[in-house]
Tab-separated table of C-alpha atoms and ligand atoms in Angstrom:
chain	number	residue	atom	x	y	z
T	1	UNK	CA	17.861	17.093	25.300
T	2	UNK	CA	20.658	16.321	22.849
T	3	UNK	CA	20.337	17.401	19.151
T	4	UNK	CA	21.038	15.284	16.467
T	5	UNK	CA	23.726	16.118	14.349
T	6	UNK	CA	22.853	16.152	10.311
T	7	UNK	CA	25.375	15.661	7.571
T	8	UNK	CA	23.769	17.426	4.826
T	9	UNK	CA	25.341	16.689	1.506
T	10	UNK	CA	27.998	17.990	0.421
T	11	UNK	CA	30.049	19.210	3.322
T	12	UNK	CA	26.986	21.186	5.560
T	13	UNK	CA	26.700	20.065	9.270
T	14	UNK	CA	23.158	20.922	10.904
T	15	UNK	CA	22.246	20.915	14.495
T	16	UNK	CA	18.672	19.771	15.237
T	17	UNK	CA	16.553	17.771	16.947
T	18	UNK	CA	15.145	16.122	13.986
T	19	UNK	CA	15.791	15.903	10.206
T	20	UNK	CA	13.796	18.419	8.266
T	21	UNK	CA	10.656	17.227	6.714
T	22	UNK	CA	11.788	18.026	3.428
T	23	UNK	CA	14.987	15.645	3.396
T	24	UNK	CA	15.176	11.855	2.545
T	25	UNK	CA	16.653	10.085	5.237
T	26	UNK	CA	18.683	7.442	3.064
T	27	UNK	CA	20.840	6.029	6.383
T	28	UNK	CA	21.178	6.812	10.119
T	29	UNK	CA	24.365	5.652	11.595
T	30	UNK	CA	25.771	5.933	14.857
T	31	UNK	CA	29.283	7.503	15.294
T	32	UNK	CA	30.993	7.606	18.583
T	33	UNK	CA	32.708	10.807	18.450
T	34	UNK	CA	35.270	12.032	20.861
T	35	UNK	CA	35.412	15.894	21.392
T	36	UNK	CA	38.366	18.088	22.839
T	37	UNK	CA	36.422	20.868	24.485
T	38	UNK	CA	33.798	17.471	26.483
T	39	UNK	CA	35.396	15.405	28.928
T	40	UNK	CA	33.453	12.216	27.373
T	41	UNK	CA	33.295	10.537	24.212
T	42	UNK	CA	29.752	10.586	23.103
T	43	UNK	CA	27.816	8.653	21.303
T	44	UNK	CA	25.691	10.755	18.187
T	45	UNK	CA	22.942	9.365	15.439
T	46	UNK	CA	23.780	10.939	11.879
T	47	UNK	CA	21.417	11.027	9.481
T	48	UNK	CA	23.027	11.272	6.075
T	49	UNK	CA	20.287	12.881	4.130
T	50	UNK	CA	19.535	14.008	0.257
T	51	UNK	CA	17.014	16.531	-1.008
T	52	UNK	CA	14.124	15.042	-2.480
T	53	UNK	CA	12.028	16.315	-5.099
T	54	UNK	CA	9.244	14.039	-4.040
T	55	UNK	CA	8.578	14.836	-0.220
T	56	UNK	CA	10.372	11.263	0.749
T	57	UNK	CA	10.193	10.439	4.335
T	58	UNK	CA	11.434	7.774	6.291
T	59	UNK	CA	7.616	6.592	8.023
T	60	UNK	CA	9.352	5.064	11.058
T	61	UNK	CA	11.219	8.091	12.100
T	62	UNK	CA	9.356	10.887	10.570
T	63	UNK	CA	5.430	9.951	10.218
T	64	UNK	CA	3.310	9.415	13.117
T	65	UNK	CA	0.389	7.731	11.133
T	66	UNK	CA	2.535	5.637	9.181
T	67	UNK	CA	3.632	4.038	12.098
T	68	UNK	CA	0.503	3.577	13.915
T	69	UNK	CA	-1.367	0.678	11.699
T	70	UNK	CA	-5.086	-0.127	11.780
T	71	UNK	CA	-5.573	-3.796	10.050
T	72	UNK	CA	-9.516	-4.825	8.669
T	73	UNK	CA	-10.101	-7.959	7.718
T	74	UNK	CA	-12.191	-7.885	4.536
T	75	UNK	CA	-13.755	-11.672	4.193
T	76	UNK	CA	-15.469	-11.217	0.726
T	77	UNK	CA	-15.881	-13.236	-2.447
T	78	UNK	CA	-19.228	-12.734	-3.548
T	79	UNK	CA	-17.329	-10.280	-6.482
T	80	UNK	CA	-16.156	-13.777	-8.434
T	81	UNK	CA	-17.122	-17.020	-8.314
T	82	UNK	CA	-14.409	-18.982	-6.648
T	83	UNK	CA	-15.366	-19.945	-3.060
T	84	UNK	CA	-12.057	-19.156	-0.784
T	85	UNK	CA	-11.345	-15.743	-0.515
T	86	UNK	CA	-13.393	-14.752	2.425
T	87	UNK	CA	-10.642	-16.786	4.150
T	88	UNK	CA	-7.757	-14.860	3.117
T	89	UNK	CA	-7.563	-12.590	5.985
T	90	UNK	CA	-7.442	-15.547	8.522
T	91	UNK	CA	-4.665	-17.014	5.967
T	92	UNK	CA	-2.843	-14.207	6.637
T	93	UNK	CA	-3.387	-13.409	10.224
T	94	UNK	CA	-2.207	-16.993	10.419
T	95	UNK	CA	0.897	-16.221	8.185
T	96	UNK	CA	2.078	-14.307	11.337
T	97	UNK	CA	1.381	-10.868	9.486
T	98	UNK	CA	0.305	-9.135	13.093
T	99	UNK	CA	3.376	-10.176	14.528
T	100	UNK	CA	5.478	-9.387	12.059
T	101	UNK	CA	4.093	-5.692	11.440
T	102	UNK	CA	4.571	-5.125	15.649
T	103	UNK	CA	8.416	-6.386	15.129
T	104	UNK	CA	8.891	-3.304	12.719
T	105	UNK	CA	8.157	-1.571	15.689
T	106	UNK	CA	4.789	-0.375	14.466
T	107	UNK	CA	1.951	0.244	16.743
T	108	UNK	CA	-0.658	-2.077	15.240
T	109	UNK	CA	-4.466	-2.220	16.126
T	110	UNK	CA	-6.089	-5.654	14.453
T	111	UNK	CA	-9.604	-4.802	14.326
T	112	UNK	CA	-10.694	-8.274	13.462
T	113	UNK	CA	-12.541	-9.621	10.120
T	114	UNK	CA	-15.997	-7.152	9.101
T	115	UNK	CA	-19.277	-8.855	9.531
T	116	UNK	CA	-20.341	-8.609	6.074
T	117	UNK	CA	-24.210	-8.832	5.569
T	118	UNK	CA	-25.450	-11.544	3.942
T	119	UNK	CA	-28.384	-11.532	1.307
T	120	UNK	CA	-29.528	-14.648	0.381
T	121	UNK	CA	-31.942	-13.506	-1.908
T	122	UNK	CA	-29.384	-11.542	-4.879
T	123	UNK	CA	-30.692	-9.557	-7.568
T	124	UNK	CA	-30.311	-12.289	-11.170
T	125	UNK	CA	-31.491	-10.081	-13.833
T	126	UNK	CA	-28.505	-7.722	-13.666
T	127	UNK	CA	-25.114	-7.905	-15.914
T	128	UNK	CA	-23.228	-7.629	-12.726
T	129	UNK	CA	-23.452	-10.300	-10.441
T	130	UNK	CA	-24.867	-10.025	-6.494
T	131	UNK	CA	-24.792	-6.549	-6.536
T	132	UNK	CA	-26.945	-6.596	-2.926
T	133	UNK	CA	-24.518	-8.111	-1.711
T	134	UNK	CA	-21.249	-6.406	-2.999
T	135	UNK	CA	-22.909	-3.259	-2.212
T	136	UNK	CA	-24.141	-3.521	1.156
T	137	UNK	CA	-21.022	-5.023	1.806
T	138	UNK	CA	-19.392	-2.205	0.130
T	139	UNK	CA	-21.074	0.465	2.532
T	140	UNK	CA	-19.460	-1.096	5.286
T	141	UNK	CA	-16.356	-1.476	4.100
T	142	UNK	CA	-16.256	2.243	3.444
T	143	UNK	CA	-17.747	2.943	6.929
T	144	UNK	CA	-14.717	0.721	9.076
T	145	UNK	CA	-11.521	2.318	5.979
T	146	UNK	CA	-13.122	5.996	6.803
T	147	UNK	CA	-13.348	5.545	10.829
T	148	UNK	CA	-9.740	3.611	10.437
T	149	UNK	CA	-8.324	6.788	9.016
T	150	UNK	CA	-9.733	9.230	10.696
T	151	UNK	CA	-8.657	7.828	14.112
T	152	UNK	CA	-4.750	8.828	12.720
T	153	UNK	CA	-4.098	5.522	11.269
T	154	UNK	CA	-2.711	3.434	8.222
T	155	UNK	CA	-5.647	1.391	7.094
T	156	UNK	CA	-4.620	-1.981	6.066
T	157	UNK	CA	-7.594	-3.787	4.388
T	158	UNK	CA	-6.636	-7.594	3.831
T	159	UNK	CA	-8.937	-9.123	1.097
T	160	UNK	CA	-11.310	-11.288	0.108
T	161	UNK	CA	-11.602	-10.094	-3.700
T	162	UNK	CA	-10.973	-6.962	-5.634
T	163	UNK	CA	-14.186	-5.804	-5.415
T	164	UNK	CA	-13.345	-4.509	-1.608
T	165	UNK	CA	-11.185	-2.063	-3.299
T	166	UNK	CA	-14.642	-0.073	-4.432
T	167	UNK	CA	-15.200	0.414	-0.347
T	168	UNK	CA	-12.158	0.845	1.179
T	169	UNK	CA	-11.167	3.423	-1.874
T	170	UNK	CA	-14.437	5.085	-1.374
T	171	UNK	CA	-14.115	5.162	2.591
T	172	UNK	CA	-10.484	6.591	2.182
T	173	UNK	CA	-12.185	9.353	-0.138
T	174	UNK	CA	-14.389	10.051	2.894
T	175	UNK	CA	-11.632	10.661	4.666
T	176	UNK	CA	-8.822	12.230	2.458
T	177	UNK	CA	-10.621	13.531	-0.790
T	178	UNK	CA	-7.912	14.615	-2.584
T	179	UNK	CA	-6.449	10.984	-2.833
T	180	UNK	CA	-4.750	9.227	-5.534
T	181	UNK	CA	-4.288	5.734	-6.369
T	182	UNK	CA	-1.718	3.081	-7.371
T	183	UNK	CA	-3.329	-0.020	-8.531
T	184	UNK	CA	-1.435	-2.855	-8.720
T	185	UNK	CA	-2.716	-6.236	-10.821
T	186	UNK	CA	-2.495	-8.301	-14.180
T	187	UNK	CA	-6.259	-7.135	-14.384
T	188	UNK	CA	-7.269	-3.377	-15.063
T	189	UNK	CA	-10.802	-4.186	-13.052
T	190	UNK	CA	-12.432	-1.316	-14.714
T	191	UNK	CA	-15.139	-3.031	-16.815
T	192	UNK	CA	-18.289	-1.708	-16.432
T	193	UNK	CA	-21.095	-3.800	-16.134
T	194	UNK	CA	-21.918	-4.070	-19.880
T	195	UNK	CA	-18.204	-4.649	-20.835
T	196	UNK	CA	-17.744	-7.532	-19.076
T	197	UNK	CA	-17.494	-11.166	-20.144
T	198	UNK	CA	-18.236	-12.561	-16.870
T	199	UNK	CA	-20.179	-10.223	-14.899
T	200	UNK	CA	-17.917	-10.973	-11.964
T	201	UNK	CA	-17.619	-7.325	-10.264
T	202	UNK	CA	-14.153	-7.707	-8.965
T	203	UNK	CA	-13.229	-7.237	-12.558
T	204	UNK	CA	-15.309	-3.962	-12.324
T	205	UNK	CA	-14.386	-1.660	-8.829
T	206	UNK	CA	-12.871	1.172	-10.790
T	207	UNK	CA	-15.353	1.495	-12.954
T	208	UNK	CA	-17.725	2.787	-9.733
T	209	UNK	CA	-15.520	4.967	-8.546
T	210	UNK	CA	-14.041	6.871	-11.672
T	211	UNK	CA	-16.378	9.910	-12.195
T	212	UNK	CA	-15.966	10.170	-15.883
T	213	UNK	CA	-17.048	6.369	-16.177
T	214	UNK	CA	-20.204	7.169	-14.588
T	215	UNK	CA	-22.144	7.669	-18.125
T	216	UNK	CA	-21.486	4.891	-19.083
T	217	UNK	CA	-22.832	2.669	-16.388
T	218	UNK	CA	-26.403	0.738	-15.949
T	219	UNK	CA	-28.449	1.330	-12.895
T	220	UNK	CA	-26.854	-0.061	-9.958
T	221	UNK	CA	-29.549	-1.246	-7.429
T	222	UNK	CA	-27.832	-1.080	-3.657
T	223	UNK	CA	-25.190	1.056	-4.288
T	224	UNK	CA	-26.633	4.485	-3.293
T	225	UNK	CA	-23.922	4.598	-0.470
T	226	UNK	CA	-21.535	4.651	-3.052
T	227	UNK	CA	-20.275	7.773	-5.075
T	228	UNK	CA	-17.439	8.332	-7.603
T	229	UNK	CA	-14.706	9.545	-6.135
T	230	UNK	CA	-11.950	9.512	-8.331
T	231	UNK	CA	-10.861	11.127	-11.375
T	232	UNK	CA	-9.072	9.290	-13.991
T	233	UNK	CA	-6.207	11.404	-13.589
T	234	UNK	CA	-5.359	9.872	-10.339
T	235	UNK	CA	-5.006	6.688	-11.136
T	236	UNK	CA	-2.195	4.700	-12.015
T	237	UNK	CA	-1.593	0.798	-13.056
T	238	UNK	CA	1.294	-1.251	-12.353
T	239	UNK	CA	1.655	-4.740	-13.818
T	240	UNK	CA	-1.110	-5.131	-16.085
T	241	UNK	CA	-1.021	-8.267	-18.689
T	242	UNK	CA	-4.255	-9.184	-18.804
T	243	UNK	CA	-7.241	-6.490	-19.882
T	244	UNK	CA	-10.384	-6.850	-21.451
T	245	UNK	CA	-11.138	-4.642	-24.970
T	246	UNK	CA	-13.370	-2.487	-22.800
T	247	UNK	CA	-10.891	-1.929	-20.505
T	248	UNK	CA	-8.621	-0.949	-22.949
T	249	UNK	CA	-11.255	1.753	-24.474
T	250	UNK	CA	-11.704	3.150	-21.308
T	251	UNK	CA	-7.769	3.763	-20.298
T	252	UNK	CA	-7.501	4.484	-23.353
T	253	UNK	CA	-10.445	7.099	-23.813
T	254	UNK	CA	-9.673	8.594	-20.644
T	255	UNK	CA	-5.554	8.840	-20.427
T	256	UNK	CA	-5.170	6.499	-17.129
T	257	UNK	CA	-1.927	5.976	-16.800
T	258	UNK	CA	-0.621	2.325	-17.271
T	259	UNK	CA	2.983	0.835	-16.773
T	260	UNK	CA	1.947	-2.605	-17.887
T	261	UNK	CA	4.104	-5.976	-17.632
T	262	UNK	CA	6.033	-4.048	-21.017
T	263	UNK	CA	6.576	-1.382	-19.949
T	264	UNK	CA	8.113	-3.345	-16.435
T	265	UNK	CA	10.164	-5.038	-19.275
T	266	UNK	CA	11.000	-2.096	-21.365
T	267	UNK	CA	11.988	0.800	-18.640
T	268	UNK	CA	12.404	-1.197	-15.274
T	269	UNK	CA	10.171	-1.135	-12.098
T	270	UNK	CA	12.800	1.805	-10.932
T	271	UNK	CA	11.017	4.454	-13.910
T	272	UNK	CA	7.762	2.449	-13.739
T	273	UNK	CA	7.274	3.440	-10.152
T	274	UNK	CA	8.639	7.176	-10.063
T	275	UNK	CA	6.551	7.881	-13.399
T	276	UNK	CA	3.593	6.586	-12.086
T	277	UNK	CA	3.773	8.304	-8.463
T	278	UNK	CA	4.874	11.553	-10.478
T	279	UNK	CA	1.543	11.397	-13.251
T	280	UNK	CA	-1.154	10.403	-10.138
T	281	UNK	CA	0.674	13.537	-7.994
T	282	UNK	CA	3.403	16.208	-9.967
T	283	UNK	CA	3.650	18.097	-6.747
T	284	UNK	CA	3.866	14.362	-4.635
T	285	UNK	CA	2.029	15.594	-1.315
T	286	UNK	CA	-1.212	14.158	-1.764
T	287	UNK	CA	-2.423	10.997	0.396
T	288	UNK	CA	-1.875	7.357	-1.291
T	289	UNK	CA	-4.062	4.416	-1.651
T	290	UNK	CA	-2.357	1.365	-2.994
T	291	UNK	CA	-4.268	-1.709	-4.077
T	292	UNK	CA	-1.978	-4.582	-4.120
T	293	UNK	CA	-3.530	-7.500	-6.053
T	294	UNK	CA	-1.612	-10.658	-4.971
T	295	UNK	CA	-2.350	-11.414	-8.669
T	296	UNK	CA	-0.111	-9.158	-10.087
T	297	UNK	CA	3.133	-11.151	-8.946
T	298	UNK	CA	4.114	-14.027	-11.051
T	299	UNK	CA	1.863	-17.192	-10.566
T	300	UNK	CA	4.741	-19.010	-9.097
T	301	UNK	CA	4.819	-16.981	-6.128
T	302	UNK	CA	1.096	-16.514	-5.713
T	303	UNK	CA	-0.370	-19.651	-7.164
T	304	UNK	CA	-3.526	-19.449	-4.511
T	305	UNK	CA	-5.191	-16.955	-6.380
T	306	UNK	CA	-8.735	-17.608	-8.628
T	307	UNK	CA	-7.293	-15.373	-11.603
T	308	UNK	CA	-3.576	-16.292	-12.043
T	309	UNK	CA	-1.961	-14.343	-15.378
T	310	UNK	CA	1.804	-15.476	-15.949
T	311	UNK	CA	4.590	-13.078	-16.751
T	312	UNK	CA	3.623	-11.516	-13.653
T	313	UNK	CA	5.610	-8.963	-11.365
T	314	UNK	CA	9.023	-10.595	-9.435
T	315	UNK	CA	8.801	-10.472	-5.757
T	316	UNK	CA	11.673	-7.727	-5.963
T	317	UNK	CA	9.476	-5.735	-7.972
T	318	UNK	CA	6.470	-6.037	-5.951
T	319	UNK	CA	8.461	-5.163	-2.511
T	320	UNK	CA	10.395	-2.206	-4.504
T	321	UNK	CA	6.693	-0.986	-5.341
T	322	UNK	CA	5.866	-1.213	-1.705
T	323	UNK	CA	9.307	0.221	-0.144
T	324	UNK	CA	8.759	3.259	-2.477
T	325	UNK	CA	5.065	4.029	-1.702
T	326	UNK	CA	5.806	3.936	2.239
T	327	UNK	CA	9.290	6.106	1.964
T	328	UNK	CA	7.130	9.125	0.522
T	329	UNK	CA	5.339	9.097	3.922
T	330	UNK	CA	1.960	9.565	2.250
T	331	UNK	CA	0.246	5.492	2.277
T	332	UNK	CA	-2.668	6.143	3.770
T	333	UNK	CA	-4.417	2.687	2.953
T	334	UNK	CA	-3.201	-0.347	1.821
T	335	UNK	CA	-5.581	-3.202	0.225
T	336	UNK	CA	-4.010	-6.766	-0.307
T	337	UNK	CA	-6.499	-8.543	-2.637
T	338	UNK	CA	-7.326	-12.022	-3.965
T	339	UNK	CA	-5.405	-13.951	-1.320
T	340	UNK	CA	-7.444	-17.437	-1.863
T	341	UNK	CA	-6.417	-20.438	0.436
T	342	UNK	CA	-8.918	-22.630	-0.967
T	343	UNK	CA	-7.111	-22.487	-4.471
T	344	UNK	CA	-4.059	-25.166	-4.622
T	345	UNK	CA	-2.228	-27.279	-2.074
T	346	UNK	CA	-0.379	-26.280	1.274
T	347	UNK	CA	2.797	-25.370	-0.383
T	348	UNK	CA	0.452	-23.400	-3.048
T	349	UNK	CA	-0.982	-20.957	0.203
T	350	UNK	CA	2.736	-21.036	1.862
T	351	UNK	CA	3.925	-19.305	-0.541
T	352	UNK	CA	1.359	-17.206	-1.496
T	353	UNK	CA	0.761	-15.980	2.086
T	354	UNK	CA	4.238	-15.369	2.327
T	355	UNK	CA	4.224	-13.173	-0.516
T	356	UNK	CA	1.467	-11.276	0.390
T	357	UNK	CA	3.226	-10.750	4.099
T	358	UNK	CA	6.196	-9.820	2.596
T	359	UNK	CA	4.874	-7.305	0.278
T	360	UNK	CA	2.376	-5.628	3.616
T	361	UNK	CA	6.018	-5.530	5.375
T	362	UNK	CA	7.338	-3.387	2.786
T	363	UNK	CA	4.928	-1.200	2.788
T	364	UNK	CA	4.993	-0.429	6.148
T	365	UNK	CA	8.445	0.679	6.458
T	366	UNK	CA	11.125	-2.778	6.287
T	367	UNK	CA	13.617	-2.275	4.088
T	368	UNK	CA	15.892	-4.358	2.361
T	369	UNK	CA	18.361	-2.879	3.284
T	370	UNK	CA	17.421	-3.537	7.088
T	371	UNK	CA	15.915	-1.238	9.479
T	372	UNK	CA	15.152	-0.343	13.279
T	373	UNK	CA	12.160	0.559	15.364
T	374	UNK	CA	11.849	4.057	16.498
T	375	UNK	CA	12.356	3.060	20.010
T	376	UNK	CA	15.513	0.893	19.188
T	377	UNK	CA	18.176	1.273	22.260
T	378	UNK	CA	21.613	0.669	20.803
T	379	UNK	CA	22.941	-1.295	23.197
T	380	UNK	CA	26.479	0.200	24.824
T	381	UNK	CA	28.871	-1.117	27.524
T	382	UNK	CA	28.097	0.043	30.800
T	383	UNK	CA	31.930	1.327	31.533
T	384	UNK	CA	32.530	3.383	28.334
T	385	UNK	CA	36.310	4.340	28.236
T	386	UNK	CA	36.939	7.907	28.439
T	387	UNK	CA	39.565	9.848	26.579
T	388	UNK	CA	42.347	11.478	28.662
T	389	UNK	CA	41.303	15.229	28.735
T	390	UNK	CA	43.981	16.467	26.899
K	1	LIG	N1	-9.484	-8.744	-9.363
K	1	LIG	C1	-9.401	-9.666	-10.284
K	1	LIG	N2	-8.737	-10.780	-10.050
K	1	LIG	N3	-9.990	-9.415	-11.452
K	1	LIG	C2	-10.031	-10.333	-12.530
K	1	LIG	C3	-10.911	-9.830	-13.615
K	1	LIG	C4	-10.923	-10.728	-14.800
K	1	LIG	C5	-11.738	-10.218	-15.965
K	1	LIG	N4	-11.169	-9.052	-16.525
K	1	LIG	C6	-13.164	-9.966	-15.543
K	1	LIG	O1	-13.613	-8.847	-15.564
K	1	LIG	O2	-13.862	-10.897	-15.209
């Protein structure tokens, strides 16, 4: 077996097999190096690596789980009223989003869409709206996230509406309790039932999950399955420009941290995203859940969404977001949210689904800067020229 060769910055050369655990890999280059003392000239991968503070690993090369990808296809939309985004999985799937995670080199398991029960007969008398059905559905969401991650597997949960997010966060909790999360949306979704203006409950998922919320909720009827699993601690927004006075009171009230659309504009996505990952996780080794709400980029690149806020986040933003969360090595689930194909024209879903694609690429390892599969075979000239032995 040949041993890699590390330059460790400044000057330190390492011999071994593979880069320390502890170490950002920030390129790997090949270097054809010529040695006196071998009769060949051989080819050797350097890694040039820097400390990092923040357990940073390169998924591809370093994280078994993060390369092995299980995708659920979440078809709900009974959590708001627009009829559509039970069809945003297929959209995607459609998009070429399979085929495009495999060409990263990932090892990808689609396990199709979830049959979601359906209950025609909804409970009318309660401030939230179809709470049978968002809550049996949210059962089973949990059930598929939890099995998902437990098999050694990224989820990736591809939405229907927000309200999926109070399953698949739920089912990851099953899994890895000590999770934190990175919400990303113009919306804050944490009304509770009784702060809400519309009763929709994809404007409420956080609410159900946050412990300290939980005095301050109704009854829920069909939601036993369900328990709080978060604290408000570990939470942390990224693009809000849209929240409701209650959801203000409760972030608020409870110190969640928020890096809304100002403060995008006032420090830069760069601070936005290291201060957030830093307040959800100072020691930066617990497991991640990001919830990616298509509606937190700027209208004009997801237009097919029911909820559209402009001023939104830049598609560079949204992919650094992404390309950050997978280099720590620790995105356990991914949910993309509110993809709706029945909202605006062809062009409209184009480019919405393209968005969405490109953001679920980012977070599972591509890089701007451009990047190979594990298994990638340099290709090399069969004759190599030798140097004269000298
Ligand atoms: N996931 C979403 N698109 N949420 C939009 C929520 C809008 C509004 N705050 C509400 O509660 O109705």
């Amino acid at each position: 077996m040949t041993s890699l060769s590390l330059k460790v910055r400044p000057m330190k050369t390492l011999d071994l097999d593979t880069p320390p655990r502890r170490f950002h890999v920030v390129d790997r280059v090949f270097i054809w190096e010529s040695h006196h003392k071998l009769p060949k000239t051989r080819l050797t991968e350097h890694y040039k690596l820097t400390i990092s503070k923040n357990f940073v690993k390169m998924p591809f090369f370093l994280n078994d789980r993060s390369s092995k990808v299980g995708v659920i296809g979440v078809p709900i939309h009974m959590g708001q009223p627009r009829p559509g985004t039970e069809h945003g999985p297929e959209a995607m799937r459609e998009g070429g989003l399979i085929s495009k995670l495999e060409g990263l080199g990932l090892d990808v398991e689609d396990q199709g869409d979830l049959f979601l029960e359906k209950h025609d007969e909804d409970i009318h008398d309660h401030p939230a709206k179809n709470v049978k059905n968002v809550g049996s559905a949210s059962s089973q969401i949990a059930d598929s996230v939890y099995n998902t991650i437990k098999s050694g597997r990224t989820c990736l949960a591809l939405g229907g509406d927000h309200s999926m997010a109070i399953g698949s966060i739920y089912g990851h909790s099953l899994a890895e309790p000590d999770h934190v999360v990175i919400w990303v949306d113009a919306h804050a979704d944490i009304n509770t039932p009784l702060t809400s203006s519309s009763g929709n409950m994809h404007g409420m998922p956080l609410s159900f999950l946050v412990k300290e919320v939980q005095p301050y909720l109704p009854d829920i009827p069909h939601f036993d399955n369900i328990k709080p699993c978060l604290s408000a601690k570990n939470i942390a927004y990224i693009g809000l420009r849209d929240v409701d006075p209650g959801e203000r009171y409760i972030i608020e009230k409870l110190g969640i941290h928020s890096f809304s659309m100002t403060e995008v504009d006032k420090f830069g996505i760069k601070d936005c995203v290291e201060k957030a990952l830093h307040a959800v996780d100072p020691e930066g080794n617990k497991p991640i859940h990001l919830s990616f709400d298509i509606d937190a980029l700027d209208p004009s690149l997801a237009p097919s969404t029911g909820t559209p806020v402009p001023g939104g986040l830049s598609i560079r933003e949204g992919n650094y977001i992404a390309e950050e969360l997978a280099a720590t090595g620790r995105l356990t689930c991914v949910d993309l949210a509110e993809v709706n194909p029945k909202l605006g024209n062809d062009r409209d879903n184009e480019t919405t689904v393209r968005s969405a694609i490109t953001i679920i690429q980012h977070c599972f390892g591509n890089r701007r800067q451009g990047v190979y599969p594990k298994d990638y075979k340099f290709p090399i000239p069969e004759k190599v020229v030798l140097p004269m032995p000298s």
